[in-house]
Amino acid sequence: MIKSNPSSPLTTQRESHKVSTHLVRPSASYSTQASEQNPKEGTKDLKTVEDPFDSPTYNIPEKPVTFAEGASYSLVIVAGLGIAAVAGYAVFKELIFEPKEYKIFGKALARVQNDSQVTAKIGYPVTGYGNESRNRAARQRIPNKVWTDEDGVEHVEVNFYIRGPHGAGKVYSEMFKDNNDRSWKFTYLIVEIVSPHRVQLMLESYVPA
């Protein structure tokens, strides 16, 4: 009778194959689980990362602008632009559009128009013009004289005609520019009414202090 040897090479080889197979399977399973878990962990890490430049933006409180505040800002801007426009126009008009003789003519005519003695004689409204002529250009040309005295004071003399509903006359006026306050002041302002009745009115006369 032949007895089988339990430690034969064939038996040993099979047992060794079982052991190695048992040892390899958990390793493959572990590798598969790790590969399945790693993308999730990577995604989780990407989601939790925040941009450091965006964080302060969300923390800044935004103060709403009310209707009253917006309206007040608009009024301030409009008022500033209006003041600048008026000042610019005044300077431009002074230097370009309105020569000195026309400026003095305007001041003298306004003084005559607002004088009750004149309106009582020739009526209201009172108009002024440079010359007795039907030519419009001649009527708009104001006879004048401009000079500077020995003290450096500038003088402007103008003569013009006036007319109202009930009469007419002539105006003789001179103004000087005060060097102290840089304003124009009357040296004299005389109105000579020629119709309906001849009379002379002294409206302004400068008396030095």
C-alpha positions as CSV (number, residue, x, y, z in Angstrom):
1,M,0.0,0.0,0.0
2,I,1.2,3.4,-0.9
3,K,0.5,6.2,1.6
4,S,0.0,9.8,0.5
5,N,2.4,12.4,1.8
6,P,0.5,15.5,3.0
7,S,3.5,17.6,2.4
8,S,3.9,16.7,-1.3
9,P,5.0,19.4,-3.6
10,L,1.6,19.7,-5.4
11,T,-0.3,20.2,-2.1
12,T,2.2,22.8,-1.0
13,Q,1.9,24.7,-4.3
14,R,-1.9,24.8,-4.1
15,E,-1.9,26.1,-0.6
16,S,0.7,28.7,-1.5
17,H,-1.5,29.9,-4.4
18,K,-4.5,30.2,-2.0
19,V,-2.5,32.3,0.5
20,S,-1.1,34.6,-2.2
21,T,-4.6,35.0,-3.7
22,H,-6.1,35.9,-0.4
23,L,-3.4,38.4,0.3
24,V,-3.6,40.2,-3.1
25,R,-7.4,40.7,-3.1
26,P,-7.6,43.1,-0.1
27,S,-4.8,45.2,-1.6
28,A,-6.7,45.6,-4.8
29,S,-9.9,46.4,-2.9
30,Y,-8.1,49.0,-0.9
31,S,-6.6,50.6,-4.0
32,T,-10.0,50.8,-5.6
33,Q,-11.6,52.4,-2.5
34,A,-8.8,54.9,-2.3
35,S,-9.3,55.9,-6.0
36,E,-13.0,56.3,-5.4
37,Q,-12.5,58.4,-2.3
38,N,-9.8,60.7,-3.6
39,P,-11.9,62.5,-6.3
40,K,-14.5,63.3,-3.6
41,E,-12.0,64.6,-1.3
42,G,-10.4,66.7,-4.1
43,T,-13.8,68.1,-5.0
44,K,-14.5,68.9,-1.4
45,D,-11.2,70.8,-1.1
46,L,-11.9,72.8,-4.2
47,K,-15.3,73.8,-3.0
48,T,-14.1,75.0,0.4
49,V,-11.3,77.3,-1.1
50,E,-12.4,80.9,-1.2
51,D,-11.0,83.8,-3.2
52,P,-9.3,86.1,-0.7
53,F,-10.0,89.1,-3.0
54,D,-13.7,88.5,-3.0
55,S,-14.1,88.2,0.7
56,P,-13.7,91.9,1.7
57,T,-16.3,92.9,-1.0
58,Y,-19.1,91.0,0.7
59,N,-18.3,92.5,4.1
60,I,-18.6,96.2,2.9
61,P,-22.0,97.6,3.9
62,E,-23.8,99.5,1.2
63,K,-25.6,102.6,2.3
64,P,-28.6,103.4,0.2
65,V,-28.9,106.9,-1.2
66,T,-32.3,108.4,-0.4
67,F,-34.3,110.6,-2.7
68,A,-33.7,113.7,-0.5
69,E,-29.9,113.2,-0.6
70,G,-29.9,112.7,-4.4
71,A,-32.0,115.8,-4.9
72,S,-29.8,117.9,-2.6
73,Y,-26.7,116.8,-4.5
74,S,-28.4,117.7,-7.8
75,L,-29.4,121.1,-6.5
76,V,-25.8,121.9,-5.3
77,I,-24.4,120.9,-8.7
78,V,-26.9,122.9,-10.6
79,A,-26.4,126.0,-8.4
80,G,-22.7,125.8,-8.8
81,L,-22.9,125.6,-12.5
82,G,-25.4,128.5,-12.6
83,I,-23.1,130.7,-10.5
84,A,-20.1,129.8,-12.7
85,A,-22.1,130.6,-15.9
86,V,-23.3,133.9,-14.6
87,A,-19.9,135.0,-13.5
88,G,-18.4,133.9,-16.8
89,Y,-21.0,135.7,-18.8
90,A,-20.5,138.9,-16.8
91,V,-16.7,138.9,-17.3
92,F,-17.1,138.0,-21.0
93,K,-19.7,140.7,-21.5
94,E,-17.6,143.3,-19.7
95,L,-14.5,142.5,-21.8
96,I,-16.0,141.7,-25.2
97,F,-19.6,142.7,-25.7
98,E,-20.1,145.9,-23.7
99,P,-17.7,148.8,-24.2
100,K,-17.4,151.3,-21.4
101,E,-19.5,154.0,-23.1
102,Y,-22.4,151.6,-23.5
103,K,-22.1,150.5,-19.9
104,I,-22.3,154.1,-18.7
105,F,-25.2,154.8,-21.1
106,G,-27.1,151.9,-19.6
107,K,-26.5,153.1,-16.0
108,A,-27.5,156.7,-16.9
109,L,-30.6,155.6,-18.8
110,A,-31.8,153.4,-16.0
111,R,-31.4,156.3,-13.5
112,V,-33.4,158.6,-15.8
113,Q,-36.1,156.0,-16.4
114,N,-36.6,155.6,-12.6
115,D,-36.8,159.3,-11.8
116,S,-40.2,160.5,-11.0
117,Q,-39.4,164.1,-12.2
118,V,-38.6,162.9,-15.7
119,T,-41.6,160.6,-16.0
120,A,-43.9,163.4,-14.8
121,K,-42.6,165.6,-17.6
122,I,-42.5,163.3,-20.6
123,G,-44.4,160.2,-19.4
124,Y,-43.5,156.5,-19.1
125,P,-41.9,154.4,-20.5
126,V,-38.8,156.4,-21.4
127,T,-36.5,155.2,-24.2
128,G,-32.9,156.4,-25.0
129,Y,-30.9,156.5,-28.2
130,G,-27.7,158.1,-29.5
131,N,-28.7,160.5,-32.3
132,E,-31.8,162.0,-33.8
133,S,-31.9,160.0,-37.0
134,R,-34.0,157.4,-38.8
135,N,-30.9,155.4,-39.4
136,R,-30.9,152.5,-36.8
137,A,-27.1,152.3,-36.7
138,A,-26.8,156.1,-36.0
139,R,-29.4,155.9,-33.3
140,Q,-27.5,153.1,-31.6
141,R,-24.2,155.0,-31.7
142,I,-23.7,156.8,-28.4
143,P,-21.5,159.9,-28.5
144,N,-18.9,159.5,-25.7
145,K,-15.6,160.6,-24.4
146,V,-13.2,158.4,-22.4
147,W,-10.1,159.8,-20.5
148,T,-7.9,159.3,-17.4
149,D,-7.1,162.3,-15.2
150,E,-3.7,163.1,-13.5
151,D,-4.7,160.9,-10.5
152,G,-5.2,157.8,-12.6
153,V,-9.0,158.0,-12.3
154,E,-10.9,156.9,-15.4
155,H,-13.8,159.0,-16.7
156,V,-16.5,158.3,-19.3
157,E,-18.8,161.0,-20.6
158,V,-21.9,160.2,-22.6
159,N,-24.7,162.3,-24.2
160,F,-27.9,160.9,-25.6
161,Y,-31.6,161.6,-26.3
162,I,-34.6,160.4,-24.5
163,R,-38.3,160.2,-25.5
164,G,-41.5,159.4,-23.7
165,P,-45.2,159.3,-24.6
166,H,-45.7,163.1,-23.8
167,G,-42.3,164.7,-24.6
168,A,-38.6,164.4,-25.2
169,G,-35.2,165.6,-23.9
170,K,-31.5,165.2,-23.8
171,V,-29.2,163.7,-21.2
172,Y,-25.7,164.8,-20.3
173,S,-23.8,162.4,-18.0
174,E,-20.3,161.7,-16.7
175,M,-19.1,158.8,-14.5
176,F,-15.8,158.0,-13.0
177,K,-14.3,154.7,-11.7
178,D,-13.5,154.9,-8.0
179,N,-10.1,153.4,-7.4
180,N,-11.1,152.5,-3.8
181,D,-14.0,150.1,-4.5
182,R,-13.6,149.9,-8.3
183,S,-17.2,151.0,-8.8
184,W,-18.6,153.5,-11.3
185,K,-20.0,156.7,-9.8
186,F,-21.8,159.7,-11.3
187,T,-19.8,163.0,-11.6
188,Y,-23.0,164.6,-12.8
189,L,-26.3,163.6,-14.5
190,I,-28.4,166.4,-16.1
191,V,-31.6,166.0,-18.0
192,E,-32.7,168.8,-20.3
193,I,-36.4,168.5,-21.2
194,V,-37.2,170.2,-24.5
195,S,-40.8,169.3,-24.9
196,P,-43.6,169.8,-24.1
197,H,-41.9,172.5,-21.9
198,R,-38.3,173.3,-21.6
199,V,-36.8,172.6,-18.2
200,Q,-33.5,171.3,-16.8
201,L,-33.2,168.7,-14.0
202,M,-30.0,167.9,-12.0
203,L,-30.4,164.2,-11.0
204,E,-26.8,163.5,-9.8
205,S,-23.9,165.7,-8.7
206,Y,-20.8,164.3,-7.2
207,V,-19.4,166.1,-4.1
208,P,-16.0,164.9,-3.0
209,A,-15.8,163.8,0.7
